[in-house]
Amino acid sequence: MKSSSNQNSYLPSANAKTDSIDEAWTGTNEQWWNWYISLADNSQQPVAPEKLIVQPEQAQNKVPTIEELRKELAKPFPISDTQIQQFQTDSYIKIKNVLSPEALFLLRKELKKLFEQYNPPDPARQFSSRELLWLESEIAREFVFSKKLGRLAAELLGVASVRVYHDDFLCKETGCGRTPWHYDSQHYPIASNNIGTMWIPLQSTPKEMGLLELAKGMEVYKLVREIPFDKFSQNHDRAISEMLQSRGIAIDREPFELGEISFHHCLNVHGAGANHTTQQRIAFGISYFENGACVVDAPKLISGDWQKFMPGVQPSEPISSFYNPIVYP
């Protein structure tokens, strides 16, 4: 049963009755994100609104035509055996110059327009997200269906074919706090470890802007797995942070250049820093999984509104809905 002292205003009442996460999420995906961000411990690096770092807006680049964009996104990106081994050992890899500044400027402009079309400005909003943008935008669809990115994901994962789980517009508003430590396999209701996420920053991203923080090592998740999940407070995030520090586990907090992407394995332990700047930190995520994988037998609370991303697919069934197209080969 739930302790009477535990509460979280972002948690739906149906999910707040017990301490368990072995239950279905009862809210929307947007509510899930609000709840999840509330679990981050910001005590070590609190955001001071009066001390935000002035960050200039991204300079406008020449916008490519859709034909030019398709040509860029169809061209294979060379990946070496050494880089594949690095990914398999470290659980992530960062690669520069994968995408052009012009293509990223076009995507940023498009995603902001789509988000603002459905979400009026809200000064209280800290974190903005929207998924499945490929269903709404030809430009987003070109990135999600890109053979360049799909092939890169398949080669790094070491599989013959990949499908898309979903895309993700992730906007950390100015002054927004941290994203909690986690590994995606905790959240994705997919019965496979051959899953990875392309994290594509849509601006040059310094450390102060809330970039992705990646723990080095494919086995680190085993330590996180032993820490009980707390769905009411920041205790889980705080415990992971203390464990990483006490174990001396290396954390990659290097800035992202424009055009640089990261690809992290579903077992990679990662979070994101607070946005201490005056500009939004916008990233586009695309998550891929091995073709043939099934839904787990019993999705949990922390999988959120997962059926939104694979409609009609039931627990234990192969994932092959219209929303999960094969993008490579």
PDB file of C-alpha atoms in Angstrom, residues 11-163:
ATOM      1  CA  LEU A  11       0.439  11.496 -10.731  1.00  0.00           C
ATOM      2  CA  PRO A  12      -3.111  10.465 -11.773  1.00  0.00           C
ATOM      3  CA  SER A  13      -5.195   9.522  -8.765  1.00  0.00           C
ATOM      4  CA  ALA A  14      -5.680   5.971 -10.071  1.00  0.00           C
ATOM      5  CA  ASN A  15      -1.881   5.518 -10.122  1.00  0.00           C
ATOM      6  CA  ALA A  16      -1.331   7.122  -6.717  1.00  0.00           C
ATOM      7  CA  LYS A  17      -3.106   4.466  -4.681  1.00  0.00           C
ATOM      8  CA  THR A  18      -0.050   2.238  -4.207  1.00  0.00           C
ATOM      9  CA  ASP A  19       3.745   2.381  -4.461  1.00  0.00           C
ATOM     10  CA  SER A  20       3.713  -0.116  -7.343  1.00  0.00           C
ATOM     11  CA  ILE A  21       4.724   0.541 -10.954  1.00  0.00           C
ATOM     12  CA  ASP A  22       3.290  -2.821 -12.077  1.00  0.00           C
ATOM     13  CA  GLU A  23       0.198  -1.172 -13.488  1.00  0.00           C
ATOM     14  CA  ALA A  24      -0.944   0.699 -16.576  1.00  0.00           C
ATOM     15  CA  TRP A  25      -0.545   4.477 -16.823  1.00  0.00           C
ATOM     16  CA  THR A  26      -4.010   6.073 -16.652  1.00  0.00           C
ATOM     17  CA  GLY A  27      -3.243   9.574 -17.942  1.00  0.00           C
ATOM     18  CA  THR A  28      -2.224  11.027 -21.286  1.00  0.00           C
ATOM     19  CA  ASN A  29       1.290  11.022 -22.693  1.00  0.00           C
ATOM     20  CA  GLU A  30       1.598  14.759 -21.968  1.00  0.00           C
ATOM     21  CA  GLN A  31       0.627  14.130 -18.331  1.00  0.00           C
ATOM     22  CA  TRP A  32       3.217  11.347 -18.205  1.00  0.00           C
ATOM     23  CA  TRP A  33       5.981  13.762 -19.196  1.00  0.00           C
ATOM     24  CA  ASN A  34       4.897  16.331 -16.584  1.00  0.00           C
ATOM     25  CA  TRP A  35       4.953  13.636 -13.911  1.00  0.00           C
ATOM     26  CA  TYR A  36       8.274  12.193 -15.041  1.00  0.00           C
ATOM     27  CA  ILE A  37      10.096  15.536 -15.107  1.00  0.00           C
ATOM     28  CA  SER A  38       8.826  16.153 -11.546  1.00  0.00           C
ATOM     29  CA  LEU A  39      10.925  13.161 -10.376  1.00  0.00           C
ATOM     30  CA  ALA A  40      14.237  14.912 -11.177  1.00  0.00           C
ATOM     31  CA  ASP A  41      16.422  16.066  -8.297  1.00  0.00           C
ATOM     32  CA  ASN A  42      17.509  19.668  -8.938  1.00  0.00           C
ATOM     33  CA  SER A  43      19.034  20.306  -5.524  1.00  0.00           C
ATOM     34  CA  GLN A  44      22.646  20.198  -6.734  1.00  0.00           C
ATOM     35  CA  GLN A  45      22.239  22.661  -9.619  1.00  0.00           C
ATOM     36  CA  PRO A  46      19.079  24.683  -8.999  1.00  0.00           C
ATOM     37  CA  VAL A  47      17.917  26.990 -11.764  1.00  0.00           C
ATOM     38  CA  ALA A  48      18.049  30.705 -10.886  1.00  0.00           C
ATOM     39  CA  PRO A  49      15.708  32.568 -13.297  1.00  0.00           C
ATOM     40  CA  GLU A  50      17.477  35.857 -12.586  1.00  0.00           C
ATOM     41  CA  LYS A  51      20.850  34.368 -13.570  1.00  0.00           C
ATOM     42  CA  LEU A  52      20.047  32.746 -16.900  1.00  0.00           C
ATOM     43  CA  ILE A  53      22.918  32.781 -19.383  1.00  0.00           C
ATOM     44  CA  VAL A  54      22.178  34.882 -22.447  1.00  0.00           C
ATOM     45  CA  GLN A  55      22.350  32.602 -25.451  1.00  0.00           C
ATOM     46  CA  PRO A  56      22.049  34.153 -28.926  1.00  0.00           C
ATOM     47  CA  GLU A  57      19.417  32.792 -31.268  1.00  0.00           C
ATOM     48  CA  GLN A  58      20.591  30.388 -33.932  1.00  0.00           C
ATOM     49  CA  ALA A  59      21.589  32.179 -37.108  1.00  0.00           C
ATOM     50  CA  GLN A  60      19.261  31.485 -40.005  1.00  0.00           C
ATOM     51  CA  ASN A  61      20.646  29.110 -42.582  1.00  0.00           C
ATOM     52  CA  LYS A  62      19.679  28.665 -46.204  1.00  0.00           C
ATOM     53  CA  VAL A  63      16.652  26.402 -46.213  1.00  0.00           C
ATOM     54  CA  PRO A  64      17.013  23.339 -48.465  1.00  0.00           C
ATOM     55  CA  THR A  65      14.245  22.272 -50.809  1.00  0.00           C
ATOM     56  CA  ILE A  66      12.482  19.007 -50.047  1.00  0.00           C
ATOM     57  CA  GLU A  67      14.386  17.399 -52.924  1.00  0.00           C
ATOM     58  CA  GLU A  68      17.722  18.560 -51.474  1.00  0.00           C
ATOM     59  CA  LEU A  69      16.685  17.276 -48.051  1.00  0.00           C
ATOM     60  CA  ARG A  70      15.751  13.863 -49.451  1.00  0.00           C
ATOM     61  CA  LYS A  71      19.072  13.619 -51.235  1.00  0.00           C
ATOM     62  CA  GLU A  72      20.989  14.369 -48.033  1.00  0.00           C
ATOM     63  CA  LEU A  73      18.945  11.928 -45.958  1.00  0.00           C
ATOM     64  CA  ALA A  74      19.335   9.124 -48.496  1.00  0.00           C
ATOM     65  CA  LYS A  75      23.121   9.257 -48.642  1.00  0.00           C
ATOM     66  CA  PRO A  76      24.698   6.566 -46.385  1.00  0.00           C
ATOM     67  CA  PHE A  77      26.856   7.790 -43.527  1.00  0.00           C
ATOM     68  CA  PRO A  78      30.077   5.767 -43.223  1.00  0.00           C
ATOM     69  CA  ILE A  79      30.505   4.082 -39.846  1.00  0.00           C
ATOM     70  CA  SER A  80      33.634   2.111 -38.983  1.00  0.00           C
ATOM     71  CA  ASP A  81      34.007  -1.180 -37.135  1.00  0.00           C
ATOM     72  CA  THR A  82      35.894   0.753 -34.444  1.00  0.00           C
ATOM     73  CA  GLN A  83      32.919   3.068 -33.923  1.00  0.00           C
ATOM     74  CA  ILE A  84      30.520   0.127 -33.767  1.00  0.00           C
ATOM     75  CA  GLN A  85      32.703  -1.530 -31.135  1.00  0.00           C
ATOM     76  CA  GLN A  86      32.888   1.734 -29.209  1.00  0.00           C
ATOM     77  CA  PHE A  87      29.086   1.921 -29.176  1.00  0.00           C
ATOM     78  CA  GLN A  88      28.749  -1.692 -28.043  1.00  0.00           C
ATOM     79  CA  THR A  89      31.243  -1.092 -25.206  1.00  0.00           C
ATOM     80  CA  ASP A  90      30.231   2.386 -24.040  1.00  0.00           C
ATOM     81  CA  SER A  91      26.466   1.974 -24.753  1.00  0.00           C
ATOM     82  CA  TYR A  92      26.391   5.207 -26.752  1.00  0.00           C
ATOM     83  CA  ILE A  93      28.280   7.101 -29.410  1.00  0.00           C
ATOM     84  CA  LYS A  94      28.419  10.737 -30.497  1.00  0.00           C
ATOM     85  CA  ILE A  95      29.122  11.409 -34.179  1.00  0.00           C
ATOM     86  CA  LYS A  96      29.842  14.788 -35.748  1.00  0.00           C
ATOM     87  CA  ASN A  97      28.699  16.121 -39.133  1.00  0.00           C
ATOM     88  CA  VAL A  98      25.956  13.562 -39.655  1.00  0.00           C
ATOM     89  CA  LEU A  99      23.434  16.219 -40.695  1.00  0.00           C
ATOM     90  CA  SER A 100      23.870  19.625 -42.278  1.00  0.00           C
ATOM     91  CA  PRO A 101      23.096  22.886 -40.413  1.00  0.00           C
ATOM     92  CA  GLU A 102      20.663  23.756 -43.200  1.00  0.00           C
ATOM     93  CA  ALA A 103      18.657  20.541 -42.768  1.00  0.00           C
ATOM     94  CA  LEU A 104      18.542  20.995 -38.991  1.00  0.00           C
ATOM     95  CA  PHE A 105      17.455  24.619 -39.277  1.00  0.00           C
ATOM     96  CA  LEU A 106      14.580  23.510 -41.519  1.00  0.00           C
ATOM     97  CA  LEU A 107      13.552  20.767 -39.055  1.00  0.00           C
ATOM     98  CA  ARG A 108      13.716  23.111 -36.046  1.00  0.00           C
ATOM     99  CA  LYS A 109      11.549  25.691 -37.803  1.00  0.00           C
ATOM    100  CA  GLU A 110       9.021  23.027 -38.823  1.00  0.00           C
ATOM    101  CA  LEU A 111       8.754  21.353 -35.415  1.00  0.00           C
ATOM    102  CA  LYS A 112       8.360  24.641 -33.544  1.00  0.00           C
ATOM    103  CA  LYS A 113       5.586  25.663 -35.941  1.00  0.00           C
ATOM    104  CA  LEU A 114       3.754  22.356 -35.456  1.00  0.00           C
ATOM    105  CA  PHE A 115       4.068  22.427 -31.675  1.00  0.00           C
ATOM    106  CA  GLU A 116       2.917  26.039 -31.359  1.00  0.00           C
ATOM    107  CA  GLN A 117      -0.037  25.311 -33.648  1.00  0.00           C
ATOM    108  CA  TYR A 118      -1.516  22.991 -31.029  1.00  0.00           C
ATOM    109  CA  ASN A 119       0.002  24.432 -27.838  1.00  0.00           C
ATOM    110  CA  PRO A 120      -0.525  28.129 -27.089  1.00  0.00           C
ATOM    111  CA  PRO A 121       2.296  29.929 -25.263  1.00  0.00           C
ATOM    112  CA  ASP A 122       2.366  29.116 -21.561  1.00  0.00           C
ATOM    113  CA  PRO A 123       4.902  30.871 -19.282  1.00  0.00           C
ATOM    114  CA  ALA A 124       4.461  28.100 -16.701  1.00  0.00           C
ATOM    115  CA  ARG A 125       5.423  25.333 -19.125  1.00  0.00           C
ATOM    116  CA  GLN A 126       8.821  23.812 -18.328  1.00  0.00           C
ATOM    117  CA  PHE A 127       9.107  20.902 -20.706  1.00  0.00           C
ATOM    118  CA  SER A 128       7.352  20.456 -24.055  1.00  0.00           C
ATOM    119  CA  SER A 129       7.020  17.226 -25.975  1.00  0.00           C
ATOM    120  CA  ARG A 130       5.109  15.945 -28.965  1.00  0.00           C
ATOM    121  CA  GLU A 131       5.443  12.587 -30.663  1.00  0.00           C
ATOM    122  CA  LEU A 132       4.543  11.025 -34.007  1.00  0.00           C
ATOM    123  CA  LEU A 133       5.264  14.213 -35.893  1.00  0.00           C
ATOM    124  CA  TRP A 134       6.016  12.190 -39.026  1.00  0.00           C
ATOM    125  CA  LEU A 135       2.248  11.728 -39.342  1.00  0.00           C
ATOM    126  CA  GLU A 136       1.765  15.502 -39.527  1.00  0.00           C
ATOM    127  CA  SER A 137       4.795  16.815 -41.387  1.00  0.00           C
ATOM    128  CA  GLU A 138       6.473  15.849 -44.648  1.00  0.00           C
ATOM    129  CA  ILE A 139       9.752  17.285 -43.358  1.00  0.00           C
ATOM    130  CA  ALA A 140       9.619  15.252 -40.126  1.00  0.00           C
ATOM    131  CA  ARG A 141       8.696  12.162 -42.170  1.00  0.00           C
ATOM    132  CA  GLU A 142      11.825  12.552 -44.302  1.00  0.00           C
ATOM    133  CA  PHE A 143      13.984  12.395 -41.157  1.00  0.00           C
ATOM    134  CA  VAL A 144      12.089   9.513 -39.534  1.00  0.00           C
ATOM    135  CA  PHE A 145      12.084   7.451 -42.749  1.00  0.00           C
ATOM    136  CA  SER A 146      15.667   8.435 -43.613  1.00  0.00           C
ATOM    137  CA  LYS A 147      17.746   5.547 -44.955  1.00  0.00           C
ATOM    138  CA  LYS A 148      20.868   7.337 -43.712  1.00  0.00           C
ATOM    139  CA  LEU A 149      19.658   7.347 -40.101  1.00  0.00           C
ATOM    140  CA  GLY A 150      17.904   3.968 -40.250  1.00  0.00           C
ATOM    141  CA  ARG A 151      20.980   2.269 -41.677  1.00  0.00           C
ATOM    142  CA  LEU A 152      23.194   3.931 -39.061  1.00  0.00           C
ATOM    143  CA  ALA A 153      20.913   2.632 -36.291  1.00  0.00           C
ATOM    144  CA  ALA A 154      20.869  -0.910 -37.708  1.00  0.00           C
ATOM    145  CA  GLU A 155      24.659  -1.032 -38.134  1.00  0.00           C
ATOM    146  CA  LEU A 156      25.327   0.214 -34.609  1.00  0.00           C
ATOM    147  CA  LEU A 157      22.807  -2.220 -33.109  1.00  0.00           C
ATOM    148  CA  GLY A 158      24.190  -5.048 -35.257  1.00  0.00           C
ATOM    149  CA  VAL A 159      20.818  -6.066 -36.693  1.00  0.00           C
ATOM    150  CA  ALA A 160      19.618  -6.619 -40.253  1.00  0.00           C
ATOM    151  CA  SER A 161      16.427  -4.562 -40.090  1.00  0.00           C
ATOM    152  CA  VAL A 162      14.911  -1.854 -37.883  1.00  0.00           C
ATOM    153  CA  ARG A 163      11.476  -0.367 -37.312  1.00  0.00           C
TER     154      ARG A 163
END
